[in-house]
Coordinates of C-alpha atoms and ligand atoms in Angstrom, one line a residue:
M222 CA -57.6 -109.5 -15.7
E223 CA -54.2 -110.9 -16.1
E224 CA -52.7 -110.4 -19.5
K225 CA -51.0 -113.3 -21.4
C226 CA -47.7 -113.1 -23.2
V227 CA -48.6 -114.5 -26.6
S228 CA -46.5 -115.2 -29.6
T229 CA -47.2 -116.5 -33.1
K230 CA -45.5 -119.6 -34.7
T231 CA -46.1 -120.8 -38.2
S232 CA -49.0 -118.3 -38.9
A233 CA -50.9 -115.4 -37.6
A234 CA -53.4 -117.8 -36.1
D235 CA -50.8 -120.4 -34.8
L236 CA -50.6 -118.9 -31.3
V237 CA -48.2 -120.0 -28.2
T238 CA -48.2 -118.5 -24.7
E239 CA -45.7 -118.6 -22.0
T240 CA -48.0 -120.9 -20.2
D241 CA -47.8 -123.5 -23.1
H242 CA -44.0 -123.7 -22.6
F243 CA -44.2 -123.7 -18.9
V244 CA -46.6 -126.6 -18.6
E245 CA -44.6 -128.6 -21.0
D246 CA -41.3 -127.9 -19.3
V247 CA -43.0 -128.9 -15.9
L248 CA -44.4 -132.1 -17.1
I249 CA -41.3 -133.2 -19.0
S250 CA -38.8 -132.4 -16.2
S251 CA -41.0 -134.0 -13.7
L252 CA -41.7 -137.2 -15.7
K253 CA -37.9 -137.4 -16.6
E254 CA -36.9 -137.4 -13.0
K255 CA -39.1 -140.4 -12.4
F256 CA -38.3 -142.2 -15.8
P257 CA -34.9 -141.1 -17.0
S258 CA -34.6 -143.7 -19.9
H259 CA -37.9 -142.7 -21.6
R260 CA -38.2 -140.4 -24.6
F261 CA -40.5 -137.3 -24.8
I262 CA -42.5 -135.6 -27.7
G263 CA -44.1 -132.3 -26.9
E264 CA -45.7 -129.8 -29.1
E265 CA -43.6 -126.7 -27.8
S266 CA -40.3 -128.6 -27.8
T267 CA -40.6 -129.9 -31.3
S268 CA -39.5 -127.0 -33.4
A269 CA -41.6 -126.4 -36.8
G270 CA -40.2 -128.4 -39.5
S271 CA -38.2 -130.7 -37.3
K272 CA -38.5 -134.5 -37.4
C273 CA -40.6 -136.1 -34.9
I274 CA -40.1 -139.8 -34.8
L275 CA -42.0 -142.4 -32.6
T276 CA -39.5 -145.1 -31.9
E277 CA -40.0 -148.5 -30.0
S278 CA -38.7 -146.8 -26.8
P279 CA -41.3 -145.9 -24.0
T280 CA -42.5 -142.4 -25.2
W281 CA -44.6 -139.7 -23.6
I282 CA -46.6 -137.6 -26.0
I283 CA -47.5 -134.4 -24.5
D284 CA -49.7 -131.4 -25.7
P285 CA -49.2 -128.9 -22.8
I286 CA -52.4 -126.8 -23.8
D287 CA -54.7 -128.1 -26.4
G288 CA -56.8 -125.2 -27.3
T289 CA -54.3 -122.2 -27.0
C290 CA -56.4 -120.0 -29.1
N291 CA -59.3 -120.6 -26.6
F292 CA -56.9 -120.1 -23.7
V293 CA -55.8 -116.8 -25.0
H294 CA -59.4 -115.7 -25.5
R295 CA -60.7 -117.2 -22.2
F296 CA -63.0 -119.4 -24.3
P297 CA -63.6 -122.5 -22.1
P298 CA -62.5 -125.6 -23.9
V299 CA -58.9 -125.9 -22.9
A300 CA -57.0 -129.2 -22.1
V301 CA -53.7 -130.8 -21.1
S302 CA -53.1 -134.1 -23.0
I303 CA -50.6 -136.7 -22.2
G304 CA -50.4 -140.1 -24.2
F305 CA -47.8 -142.8 -23.5
A306 CA -46.7 -145.4 -26.2
V307 CA -44.4 -148.4 -26.0
N308 CA -43.3 -150.4 -29.1
Q309 CA -45.2 -147.7 -31.2
E310 CA -48.4 -149.0 -29.4
L311 CA -50.5 -146.4 -27.4
E312 CA -50.8 -147.8 -23.8
F313 CA -52.7 -145.0 -22.1
G314 CA -53.9 -141.5 -22.4
V315 CA -55.0 -138.8 -19.9
I316 CA -56.7 -135.5 -20.8
Y317 CA -57.5 -132.9 -18.4
H318 CA -60.3 -130.5 -19.2
C319 CA -58.9 -127.4 -17.2
T320 CA -61.9 -125.3 -17.0
E321 CA -64.4 -127.8 -16.1
E322 CA -62.2 -130.0 -14.0
R323 CA -62.9 -133.2 -16.0
L324 CA -60.2 -136.0 -15.9
Y325 CA -60.5 -138.4 -19.0
T326 CA -58.6 -141.5 -18.9
G327 CA -58.2 -144.6 -21.0
R328 CA -55.8 -147.6 -20.6
R329 CA -55.4 -150.3 -23.3
G330 CA -57.6 -153.3 -22.3
Q331 CA -59.0 -151.3 -19.1
G332 CA -61.6 -149.0 -20.4
A333 CA -62.1 -145.2 -20.5
F334 CA -63.4 -143.0 -17.8
C335 CA -64.3 -139.3 -17.0
N336 CA -63.9 -138.4 -13.3
G337 CA -64.3 -142.1 -12.5
Q338 CA -67.4 -142.6 -14.6
R339 CA -67.0 -145.1 -17.5
L340 CA -67.2 -143.7 -21.1
Q341 CA -69.3 -145.4 -24.0
V342 CA -69.3 -143.9 -27.5
S343 CA -72.7 -143.5 -29.3
N344 CA -74.0 -146.2 -31.6
V345 CA -75.2 -143.8 -34.5
T346 CA -74.4 -145.4 -37.9
D347 CA -76.3 -142.8 -39.9
I348 CA -74.8 -139.4 -40.8
S349 CA -78.2 -138.0 -41.1
K350 CA -78.5 -138.7 -37.4
A351 CA -75.0 -137.7 -36.3
L352 CA -73.5 -134.6 -34.7
V353 CA -70.1 -134.3 -36.3
L354 CA -67.2 -132.3 -34.8
T355 CA -64.3 -130.8 -36.6
E356 CA -61.6 -128.1 -36.2
I357 CA -60.2 -125.3 -38.3
G358 CA -56.5 -125.5 -37.5
T359 CA -54.0 -122.7 -38.0
K360 CA -53.5 -122.6 -41.8
R361 CA -55.3 -119.9 -43.8
D362 CA -54.0 -120.6 -47.3
P363 CA -56.6 -121.0 -50.0
A364 CA -56.2 -124.7 -50.6
T365 CA -56.7 -125.6 -46.9
L366 CA -59.7 -123.2 -46.7
K367 CA -61.2 -124.7 -49.7
L368 CA -60.8 -128.3 -48.5
F369 CA -62.2 -127.3 -45.0
L370 CA -65.3 -125.7 -46.6
S371 CA -65.8 -128.2 -49.3
N372 CA -65.8 -131.1 -46.6
M373 CA -68.4 -129.1 -44.4
E374 CA -70.7 -128.7 -47.5
K375 CA -70.3 -132.4 -48.3
L376 CA -71.6 -133.4 -44.8
L377 CA -74.1 -130.6 -44.7
K378 CA -75.5 -132.0 -47.9
L379 CA -75.7 -135.6 -46.5
Q380 CA -78.2 -133.9 -43.8
T381 CA -75.9 -134.4 -40.8
H382 CA -77.7 -133.1 -37.6
G383 CA -75.0 -130.7 -37.1
L384 CA -71.4 -129.7 -37.4
R385 CA -69.4 -128.0 -34.4
I386 CA -66.0 -126.6 -33.9
I387 CA -65.0 -125.9 -30.4
G388 CA -61.3 -125.0 -30.8
S389 CA -59.8 -128.0 -28.8
S390 CA -59.2 -131.4 -30.8
T391 CA -58.5 -133.4 -27.6
L392 CA -61.8 -132.3 -26.1
S393 CA -63.8 -132.9 -29.3
L394 CA -62.3 -136.3 -29.3
C395 CA -63.2 -136.8 -25.5
H396 CA -66.9 -135.7 -26.4
L397 CA -67.0 -138.3 -28.8
A398 CA -65.7 -140.9 -26.2
S399 CA -68.6 -139.9 -24.0
G400 CA -71.2 -140.3 -26.7
A401 CA -71.9 -136.5 -26.6
A402 CA -71.0 -136.3 -30.4
D403 CA -70.9 -139.1 -33.1
A404 CA -67.9 -138.5 -35.3
Y405 CA -64.9 -136.4 -35.7
Y406 CA -62.5 -135.6 -38.6
Q407 CA -59.5 -133.4 -39.1
F408 CA -56.5 -132.8 -41.1
G409 CA -53.2 -131.4 -39.7
L410 CA -53.5 -133.1 -36.2
H411 CA -50.4 -133.9 -34.8
C412 CA -49.3 -137.0 -32.7
W413 CA -49.7 -134.8 -29.3
D414 CA -53.4 -134.2 -30.4
L415 CA -54.2 -137.8 -31.0
A416 CA -52.1 -139.9 -28.7
A417 CA -54.3 -139.7 -25.5
A418 CA -57.6 -139.3 -27.2
T419 CA -57.0 -142.5 -29.5
V420 CA -56.7 -144.7 -26.4
I421 CA -59.7 -143.0 -24.7
I422 CA -62.0 -143.4 -27.8
R423 CA -60.9 -147.1 -28.4
E424 CA -61.5 -148.0 -24.9
A425 CA -64.9 -146.3 -25.0
G426 CA -65.7 -148.7 -27.7
G427 CA -65.1 -146.2 -30.6
I428 CA -63.1 -146.2 -34.0
V429 CA -60.2 -144.0 -34.9
I430 CA -58.8 -144.5 -38.5
D431 CA -56.9 -142.7 -41.1
T432 CA -58.9 -140.4 -43.5
S433 CA -58.4 -142.9 -46.3
G434 CA -60.4 -145.4 -44.3
G435 CA -57.1 -147.5 -43.5
P436 CA -55.4 -147.8 -40.0
L437 CA -54.7 -144.8 -38.2
D438 CA -51.0 -143.7 -38.1
I439 CA -50.7 -141.0 -35.5
M440 CA -47.8 -139.3 -37.5
S441 CA -50.0 -139.0 -40.6
C442 CA -51.7 -135.9 -39.2
R443 CA -55.1 -137.2 -40.8
V444 CA -57.9 -138.7 -38.6
V445 CA -61.6 -139.8 -38.7
A446 CA -63.2 -141.0 -35.4
A447 CA -66.6 -142.2 -34.7
G448 CA -68.7 -144.3 -32.3
T449 CA -69.3 -146.8 -35.1
K450 CA -67.2 -148.3 -37.9
E451 CA -70.1 -147.8 -40.3
L452 CA -70.0 -143.8 -39.8
A453 CA -66.3 -143.6 -39.7
M454 CA -66.0 -145.4 -43.1
L455 CA -68.8 -143.4 -44.4
I456 CA -67.2 -140.2 -43.5
A457 CA -63.7 -141.4 -44.8
R458 CA -65.4 -142.1 -48.2
E459 CA -66.8 -138.7 -48.4
L460 CA -64.0 -136.4 -47.3
L461 CA -61.8 -134.9 -50.0
T462 CA -58.2 -134.7 -48.9
I463 CA -55.0 -132.9 -49.9
D464 CA -51.3 -134.0 -48.7
Y465 CA -50.8 -132.5 -45.3
G466 CA -47.4 -134.0 -44.9
R467 CA -46.4 -136.1 -41.9
D468 CA -45.0 -135.4 -38.3
D469 CA -41.9 -137.5 -39.1
E470 CA -41.1 -135.7 -42.3
T471 CA -38.9 -132.7 -42.6
Ligands
LIG678 P1 -53.4 -126.5 -30.2 O1 -54.3 -125.6 -29.5 O2 -52.5 -127.5 -29.3 O3 -52.5 -125.6 -31.0 C1 -57.9 -125.7 -32.9 O4 -56.9 -125.0 -33.6 C2 -57.5 -127.1 -32.7 O5 -56.6 -127.7 -33.7 C3 -56.7 -127.2 -31.4 O6 -56.9 -128.4 -30.9 C4 -55.1 -127.0 -31.9 O7 -54.4 -127.4 -31.1 C5 -55.4 -127.9 -33.1 N1 -54.4 -127.3 -34.1 C6 -53.3 -126.4 -34.1 N2 -52.7 -126.3 -35.1 C7 -53.4 -127.2 -36.1 C8 -53.2 -127.4 -37.6 N3 -52.2 -126.7 -38.3 N4 -54.0 -128.2 -38.2 C9 -54.9 -128.8 -37.3 N5 -55.2 -128.7 -36.1 C10 -54.4 -127.8 -35.5
LIG679 CA1 -50.2 -125.1 -30.9
LIG680 CA1 -53.2 -129.5 -29.8
LIG681 CA1 -50.9 -127.1 -28.0

């Protein structure tokens, strides 16, 4: 089996491969040729600690491989995510589930689809009837781990049907859009994890908000999403939080 060239970024669990860089370079260079005046935000061309600002200009927001750790281990949930914003408003999103050959698309005001089939979120409002998704992220410091475990414990004590971690935040959000899961929450997500998925969920009838319960800011690194407002607000109320910083801060 082909060996992958893997490096680490901010921690031993924060992986990147040559393929992440290759996919991002190909996407940005081919889009730049067609749209020379547009801006681009890509995970691998945004260096750690550098500012990442969403302006009014037409901007492509790209995660070349979401689920890099899965990709390295050959665990199936792996996706490419491309969102597009104008005047800081998300216009459309495309997420490709590479190993299942599923293409998720959403365009503001025009619905969300998977391989052409319309997507619809679930109508679950009660946490004790919900399947909830989250991700671990790449930080392993005591405060992050404590927050992660405390939040899982809180949801389990509320008798949630189940908690799942699949290693790809964009595909977790696509499962929510298709009604296969009822809610999702995570701290530490970047704009390239959220841009495309947010349009797809909203167009499937779902709610994407900040963990405070207020409006989503895709640069704030915090998100709760659910099929219904009731479930999203309930989870936002229950979650403990710590300051994760923002994408647009140094
Ligand atoms: P990535 O594969 O594009 O890096 C599992 O780690 C999921 O969380 C993946 O979707 C991953 O995206 C994303 N992720 C990566 N780093 C993260 C972090 N520090 N906090 C939260 N999620 C992160
Ligand atoms: Ca990454
Ligand atoms: Ca990602
Ligand atoms: Ca990535």
